[in-house]
CSV table of C-alpha atoms in Angstrom, one decimal:
chain,number,residue,atom,x,y,z
A,1,MET,CA,0.2,-0.1,-0.3
A,2,ILE,CA,1.3,3.5,-0.6
A,3,ASN,CA,1.9,5.9,2.0
A,4,LEU,CA,-0.5,8.1,2.4
A,5,GLU,CA,0.2,11.8,3.3
A,6,LYS,CA,-0.1,12.0,7.6
A,7,LEU,CA,-3.0,14.1,8.3
A,8,HIS,CA,-5.3,14.6,11.0
A,9,THR,CA,-8.0,11.6,12.1
A,10,HIS,CA,-11.2,11.2,14.3
A,11,LYS,CA,-10.2,9.4,16.6
A,12,THR,CA,-12.5,6.7,16.6
A,13,LYS,CA,-14.9,7.1,13.8
A,14,LEU,CA,-13.9,6.1,10.9
A,15,TYR,CA,-14.9,6.1,6.6
A,16,GLY,CA,-16.5,3.6,5.0
A,17,ARG,CA,-14.6,1.1,2.1
A,18,ARG,CA,-15.7,1.2,-1.6
A,19,GLN,CA,-14.4,-1.2,-4.5
A,20,LEU,CA,-13.1,0.8,-7.2
A,21,GLN,CA,-15.7,-0.5,-9.6
A,22,ASP,CA,-18.1,1.3,-7.0
A,23,ILE,CA,-17.3,4.5,-8.5
A,24,ASP,CA,-18.6,6.8,-11.6
A,25,ARG,CA,-18.0,9.9,-11.2
A,26,ILE,CA,-15.1,12.3,-10.6
A,27,ALA,CA,-16.1,15.5,-8.3
A,28,ILE,CA,-14.5,18.6,-8.8
A,29,HIS,CA,-14.2,21.0,-5.8
A,30,HIS,CA,-12.8,24.2,-4.9
A,31,SER,CA,-11.9,25.1,-1.2
A,32,GLY,CA,-13.3,28.0,-1.8
A,33,THR,CA,-10.6,30.0,0.5
A,34,LEU,CA,-7.6,32.0,-1.2
A,35,GLU,CA,-4.8,29.9,0.3
A,36,GLY,CA,-4.5,26.4,2.1
A,37,SER,CA,-3.7,22.7,2.5
A,38,ALA,CA,-4.3,19.4,2.6
A,39,ALA,CA,-3.4,19.6,6.3
A,40,SER,CA,-5.5,22.6,7.2
A,41,PHE,CA,-8.6,20.8,5.0
A,42,ALA,CA,-8.3,17.9,7.5
A,43,ARG,CA,-7.9,19.6,10.4
A,44,TYR,CA,-10.8,21.5,9.5
A,45,HIS,CA,-12.9,19.0,8.9
A,46,VAL,CA,-12.6,16.6,11.3
A,47,ASP,CA,-12.3,19.1,15.0
A,48,ALA,CA,-15.4,21.6,12.8
A,49,LEU,CA,-16.6,19.4,11.2
A,50,GLY,CA,-16.9,15.8,12.9
A,51,TRP,CA,-15.6,13.8,10.3
A,52,PRO,CA,-13.4,11.1,9.7
A,53,GLY,CA,-11.6,12.5,8.5
A,54,ILE,CA,-10.3,14.6,5.6
A,55,GLY,CA,-13.4,14.8,3.0
A,56,TYR,CA,-10.9,14.7,-0.5
A,57,HIS,CA,-9.5,12.2,-2.9
A,58,TYR,CA,-6.9,14.5,-3.8
A,59,VAL,CA,-6.5,18.4,-3.0
A,60,ILE,CA,-3.9,20.3,-6.2
A,61,SER,CA,-1.9,23.4,-4.6
A,62,LYS,CA,-1.8,26.5,-6.8
A,63,ASP,CA,2.1,25.3,-7.8
A,64,GLY,CA,0.5,22.4,-9.3
A,65,SER,CA,1.4,19.8,-6.8
A,66,VAL,CA,-1.6,16.9,-5.8
A,67,ARG,CA,-1.4,15.0,-2.5
A,68,THR,CA,-3.4,12.0,-2.2
A,69,SER,CA,-5.4,12.1,1.2
A,70,ASN,CA,-7.6,9.4,0.8
A,71,GLU,CA,-7.5,5.4,-0.9
A,72,LEU,CA,-9.6,5.6,-3.9
A,73,GLU,CA,-11.7,3.2,-2.3
A,74,THR,CA,-12.2,5.0,1.0
A,75,VAL,CA,-15.9,6.8,1.6
A,76,SER,CA,-15.0,10.0,2.4
A,77,TYR,CA,-17.4,12.9,2.1
A,78,HIS,CA,-17.6,15.8,-0.6
A,79,VAL,CA,-20.5,15.2,-2.3
A,80,SER,CA,-23.7,14.1,0.1
A,81,GLY,CA,-26.1,12.0,-1.9
A,82,SER,CA,-23.3,10.7,-4.3
A,83,ASN,CA,-20.4,9.9,-1.7
A,84,ARG,CA,-20.0,6.2,-2.2
A,85,ARG,CA,-19.7,6.3,-6.1
A,86,ALA,CA,-17.1,9.7,-6.2
A,87,VAL,CA,-14.0,10.4,-6.2
A,88,GLY,CA,-13.1,14.2,-4.9
A,89,ILE,CA,-10.5,16.5,-6.2
A,90,CYS,CA,-10.1,19.7,-5.0
A,91,LEU,CA,-8.6,22.6,-6.3
A,92,ILE,CA,-6.9,25.3,-3.5
A,93,GLY,CA,-8.8,28.8,-4.3
A,94,ASN,CA,-11.4,30.9,-4.6
A,95,PHE,CA,-12.7,30.5,-8.4
A,96,THR,CA,-15.7,32.7,-8.0
A,97,ARG,CA,-13.4,35.2,-7.1
A,98,GLU,CA,-9.5,33.7,-8.8
A,99,LYS,CA,-8.8,32.5,-11.7
A,100,LEU,CA,-7.3,29.5,-11.4
A,101,PRO,CA,-3.6,29.1,-12.6
A,102,THR,CA,-2.0,27.1,-15.8
A,103,ALA,CA,0.1,25.6,-13.4
A,104,GLN,CA,-2.9,23.4,-11.2
A,105,ARG,CA,-5.4,23.7,-14.3
A,106,ARG,CA,-3.0,21.6,-16.1
A,107,SER,CA,-2.1,19.2,-12.1
A,108,ALA,CA,-6.3,18.8,-12.7
A,109,GLU,CA,-6.8,17.6,-15.9
A,110,ASN,CA,-3.6,15.5,-16.0
A,111,LEU,CA,-5.0,13.7,-12.9
A,112,VAL,CA,-8.8,13.7,-13.8
A,113,LEU,CA,-6.7,11.9,-17.4
A,114,THR,CA,-5.5,9.1,-15.5
A,115,LEU,CA,-8.6,8.5,-13.4
A,116,MET,CA,-10.1,8.3,-16.7
A,117,ASN,CA,-8.3,5.8,-18.2
A,118,MET,CA,-8.0,3.9,-14.6
A,119,LEU,CA,-11.5,3.7,-13.7
A,120,PHE,CA,-12.6,3.5,-17.6
A,121,LEU,CA,-15.0,6.6,-17.3
A,122,PRO,CA,-16.2,9.2,-20.0
A,123,VAL,CA,-15.7,11.9,-19.8
A,124,ASN,CA,-19.2,12.8,-18.6
A,125,ALA,CA,-18.6,11.9,-15.3
A,126,VAL,CA,-16.2,14.3,-15.1
A,127,LEU,CA,-18.9,17.6,-12.9
A,128,GLY,CA,-18.3,20.4,-10.9
A,129,HIS,CA,-19.7,19.9,-7.0
A,130,ARG,CA,-22.8,22.3,-8.5
A,131,GLU,CA,-24.0,20.1,-11.0
A,132,PHE,CA,-24.7,17.3,-9.2
A,133,SER,CA,-28.4,16.2,-7.8
A,134,GLY,CA,-28.8,18.4,-5.2
A,135,HIS,CA,-26.2,21.0,-5.0
A,136,LYS,CA,-27.0,23.3,-7.4
A,137,SER,CA,-27.3,26.5,-5.4
A,138,ASN,CA,-23.5,25.4,-4.9
A,139,GLN,CA,-20.6,27.5,-6.2
A,140,CYS,CA,-18.4,25.2,-5.8
A,141,PRO,CA,-15.6,25.1,-7.7
A,142,GLY,CA,-16.6,28.5,-9.2
A,143,LEU,CA,-15.8,27.2,-12.6
A,144,ASN,CA,-16.5,27.0,-15.9
A,145,MET,CA,-16.6,22.9,-16.4
A,146,HIS,CA,-18.1,22.7,-19.5
A,147,ALA,CA,-14.9,23.7,-20.7
A,148,PHE,CA,-13.2,22.1,-18.3
A,149,ARG,CA,-14.9,18.6,-19.8
A,150,ARG,CA,-13.7,20.5,-24.1
A,151,ASN,CA,-10.4,20.7,-22.7
A,152,ILE,CA,-9.7,17.1,-21.5
A,153,ALA,CA,-11.5,15.6,-24.0
A,154,PRO,CA,-9.9,13.5,-27.1
A,155,HIS,CA,-11.2,15.6,-29.9
A,156,SER,CA,-11.8,12.2,-31.5
A,157,HIS,CA,-13.2,13.3,-35.2
A,158,THR,CA,-10.7,15.4,-35.8
A,159,THR,CA,-7.2,14.6,-37.8
A,160,LEU,CA,-4.7,17.2,-38.9
A,161,LYS,CA,-2.1,16.6,-41.5
A,162,LYS,CA,0.8,18.3,-43.3
A,163,GLY,CA,-0.1,20.6,-45.3
A,164,ASP,CA,-3.4,21.8,-43.5
A,165,GLN,CA,-4.2,24.9,-41.3
A,166,GLY,CA,-6.3,27.0,-39.0
A,167,LYS,CA,-7.5,27.3,-35.5
A,168,ASP,CA,-7.3,23.3,-34.6
A,169,VAL,CA,-3.7,23.2,-36.1
A,170,GLY,CA,-2.3,26.3,-33.9
A,171,ASP,CA,-4.3,24.9,-30.6
A,172,LEU,CA,-2.9,21.1,-32.0
A,173,GLN,CA,0.5,23.0,-31.9
A,174,GLN,CA,0.6,24.8,-29.0
A,175,ARG,CA,-0.7,21.9,-26.6
A,176,LEU,CA,2.7,19.8,-28.7
A,177,LYS,CA,4.3,22.6,-27.2
A,178,ASP,CA,3.4,22.8,-23.8
A,179,SER,CA,3.7,18.7,-23.6
A,180,GLY,CA,7.5,19.1,-24.1
A,181,TYR,CA,7.5,18.6,-28.0
A,182,ASP,CA,8.6,21.1,-30.6
A,183,PRO,CA,6.4,21.7,-33.3
A,184,GLY,CA,8.0,25.3,-34.9
A,185,PRO,CA,6.2,28.3,-34.1
A,186,VAL,CA,1.9,28.3,-33.0
A,187,ASP,CA,1.3,29.9,-36.8
A,188,GLY,CA,-1.2,27.4,-37.4
A,189,LEU,CA,0.2,25.6,-40.5
A,190,PHE,CA,0.9,22.0,-40.1
A,191,GLY,CA,4.3,22.2,-41.8
A,192,PRO,CA,7.6,19.4,-40.9
A,193,LEU,CA,8.2,21.0,-37.9
A,194,THR,CA,4.6,20.0,-36.7
A,195,GLU,CA,5.0,16.8,-38.5
A,196,LYS,CA,7.9,16.2,-37.1
A,197,ALA,CA,6.6,16.2,-33.1
A,198,VAL,CA,3.8,14.0,-33.6
A,199,LEU,CA,5.9,11.6,-35.5
A,200,ALA,CA,7.6,12.1,-31.9
A,201,LEU,CA,4.5,12.0,-29.5
A,202,GLN,CA,3.4,8.3,-31.3
A,203,LYS,CA,7.1,7.6,-30.4
A,204,ASP,CA,7.1,8.3,-27.3
A,205,SER,CA,3.1,6.9,-27.4
A,206,GLY,CA,3.7,3.3,-28.9
A,207,ILE,CA,1.6,4.7,-31.8
A,208,ARG,CA,1.9,3.7,-35.7
A,209,GLU,CA,4.5,6.6,-36.3
A,210,GLU,CA,2.3,8.3,-39.5
A,211,GLY,CA,2.7,11.6,-38.5
A,212,ILE,CA,-0.7,12.0,-38.8
A,213,TYR,CA,-2.8,14.0,-36.0
A,214,GLY,CA,-6.1,11.3,-35.4
A,215,PRO,CA,-7.7,10.4,-32.7
A,216,LEU,CA,-5.8,8.1,-31.2
A,217,SER,CA,-2.0,10.7,-31.3
A,218,SER,CA,-5.1,13.0,-29.5
A,219,ALA,CA,-5.6,10.5,-26.6
A,220,ALA,CA,-1.7,10.1,-26.1
A,221,LEU,CA,-1.3,14.2,-25.9
A,222,HIS,CA,-3.6,14.8,-23.6
A,223,ARG,CA,-2.2,11.6,-21.1
A,224,THR,CA,1.4,13.6,-21.9
A,225,PRO,CA,1.5,16.3,-19.5
A,226,ASN,CA,4.7,18.3,-19.6
A,227,PRO,CA,6.2,20.2,-17.8
A,228,ARG,CA,5.3,18.6,-14.7
A,229,GLN,CA,6.7,17.2,-11.5
A,230,LEU,CA,6.8,14.0,-10.8
A,231,PHE,CA,6.7,11.6,-7.3
A,232,ARG,CA,4.6,8.9,-6.0
A,233,MET,CA,0.4,9.5,-5.6
A,234,ILE,CA,-2.1,7.2,-5.9
A,235,PRO,CA,-3.3,6.3,-9.0
A,236,ALA,CA,0.6,5.4,-10.0
A,237,MET,CA,1.8,8.9,-12.2
A,238,THR,CA,3.0,7.2,-15.3
A,239,GLY,CA,4.0,8.5,-18.6
A,240,ALA,CA,6.9,9.2,-20.8
A,241,ASP,CA,8.5,11.7,-18.7
A,242,VAL,CA,7.9,8.5,-16.3
A,243,ARG,CA,10.9,6.6,-18.2
A,244,SER,CA,13.3,9.0,-19.1
A,245,LEU,CA,13.8,9.8,-15.4
A,246,GLN,CA,14.1,6.2,-15.0
A,247,ARG,CA,16.5,6.2,-17.4
A,248,VAL,CA,18.6,8.6,-16.0
A,249,ILE,CA,18.4,7.2,-12.1
A,250,GLY,CA,19.0,3.9,-13.3
A,251,ALA,CA,15.7,2.3,-12.1
A,252,LYS,CA,13.5,-0.2,-14.1
A,253,GLU,CA,12.0,1.7,-17.4
A,254,ASP,CA,8.2,0.8,-16.9
A,255,GLY,CA,7.5,4.2,-17.2
A,256,ILE,CA,5.5,3.4,-13.8
A,257,PHE,CA,6.7,5.9,-11.3
A,258,GLY,CA,6.3,3.5,-7.9
A,259,PRO,CA,8.4,3.0,-4.5
A,260,GLU,CA,11.8,1.9,-6.9
A,261,THR,CA,11.9,4.9,-8.9
A,262,GLU,CA,10.6,7.3,-5.9
A,263,ARG,CA,14.0,5.1,-3.8
A,264,LEU,CA,16.7,5.8,-6.8
A,265,LEU,CA,15.6,8.9,-7.2
A,266,LYS,CA,15.6,10.1,-3.8
A,267,ASN,CA,19.3,8.6,-3.7
A,268,PHE,CA,20.0,10.6,-7.0
A,269,GLN,CA,18.5,14.3,-4.5
A,270,LYS,CA,20.4,13.3,-1.4
A,271,GLU,CA,24.0,12.5,-4.0
A,272,LYS,CA,23.0,15.8,-5.4
A,273,GLY,CA,23.1,17.9,-2.4
A,274,LEU,CA,19.5,18.5,-3.5
A,275,THR,CA,16.2,17.8,-0.3
A,276,PRO,CA,15.1,13.4,-0.7
A,277,ASP,CA,11.8,14.1,-1.3
A,278,GLY,CA,11.8,11.8,-3.7
A,279,ILE,CA,10.4,14.5,-5.9
A,280,ALA,CA,11.3,15.5,-9.6
A,281,GLY,CA,10.5,18.8,-9.7
A,282,PRO,CA,13.0,22.3,-11.5
A,283,LYS,CA,15.4,22.0,-9.3
A,284,THR,CA,16.1,18.0,-9.4
A,285,LYS,CA,15.2,18.0,-13.6
A,286,ARG,CA,17.9,20.7,-13.6
A,287,ALA,CA,20.8,17.9,-11.9
A,288,LEU,CA,19.2,14.8,-14.2
A,289,TYR,CA,18.8,16.5,-17.3
A,290,GLY,CA,21.5,19.6,-17.2
A,291,SER,CA,20.4,23.9,-17.0
A,292,THR,CA,20.0,24.3,-21.1
A,293,VAL,CA,16.3,22.5,-20.9
A,294,SER,CA,12.3,24.3,-19.2
A,295,PHE,CA,10.8,22.6,-17.1
A,296,GLY,CA,8.2,24.7,-15.8
A,297,THR,CA,7.3,24.8,-12.2
C-alpha cells in the first residue's frame, strides 16, 4: 500500500470502504479559500465538522503539486448523496473570485485523465460539485465545467496532417509545445516541424508513426502532461517523462512511478545535495538533465 500523506483523523470514527467499480463520477471542488493545504482541510473537517478525516481524495495546490489524501476505495465526505460513487478532487483557491493558475489547471486535467483511464470513465462523468443532484445552489468549484470537460476530451473527430492550416492546427501546436515537443512556431500551419513533433509523440506513446494527428494521437497527447513534477501518488504517475527519469536514475524503465523509482530518485537527490523528498521538481530536473532544459514549475 502506498503511504498517504499523514493527516489529522478522528479518534474513533472511520470512513466506509468501496470497490473501485463502485466509482462512476469524479467530483471537482474548490476550497473556497484563497490559501490552504490538505493538512488544514483535514483539521477543519475533523475538528469542526466531526468527520472521520479529510473529505477529499486529492488536493491540488496552486503550484500544481498533487497530494493524495484518501485511498480511492475510501468513501469520504465531499458530495452528500453521491459520496459512495464519486472521487473528490479539491483545487485550493476560490475560483468565483480568482483565476485558476495554469500549473494547477494542468495538474487537475492530468489527474482527471489518469483517473478516467484507470476507472474507465467517460468525460461526462467529470462534474463540478454544483452539478451533482441537490447541489445546484452551491457555487463550487467556481469553474466553467463545460470548458474544463472540453479541454480534457480527446478531439476524436479531428484529423490533422501536413499541409493543413487553421485554428485546430494552432491549438495542436500549442498543446505539443506545452507537452515538451517542438512543433516550431505556433502559426496554425502544419509543416515539417509540426509533423516531426507528432511523430515524436507517436513514438513515445507506442502509436503507429505516420505523422497524422488523429484520435489515438489526441488521446495520447492529453495523457502526456509536461512540464510537471513527478512523485509517487495514487494512482501512479505514468508516461514518457517517467521513463526518461527512470533511465537517468537507473530504475526499471516501465514508465510507472513506483517505490523503486522513488527510492532511487531520493538517492540521486542525496548525492546531488538536494532535499531527498522523492519529488522530481525544477531543481531536481535541472540536476538530472542539465540547466539548458526548461521544465516550468
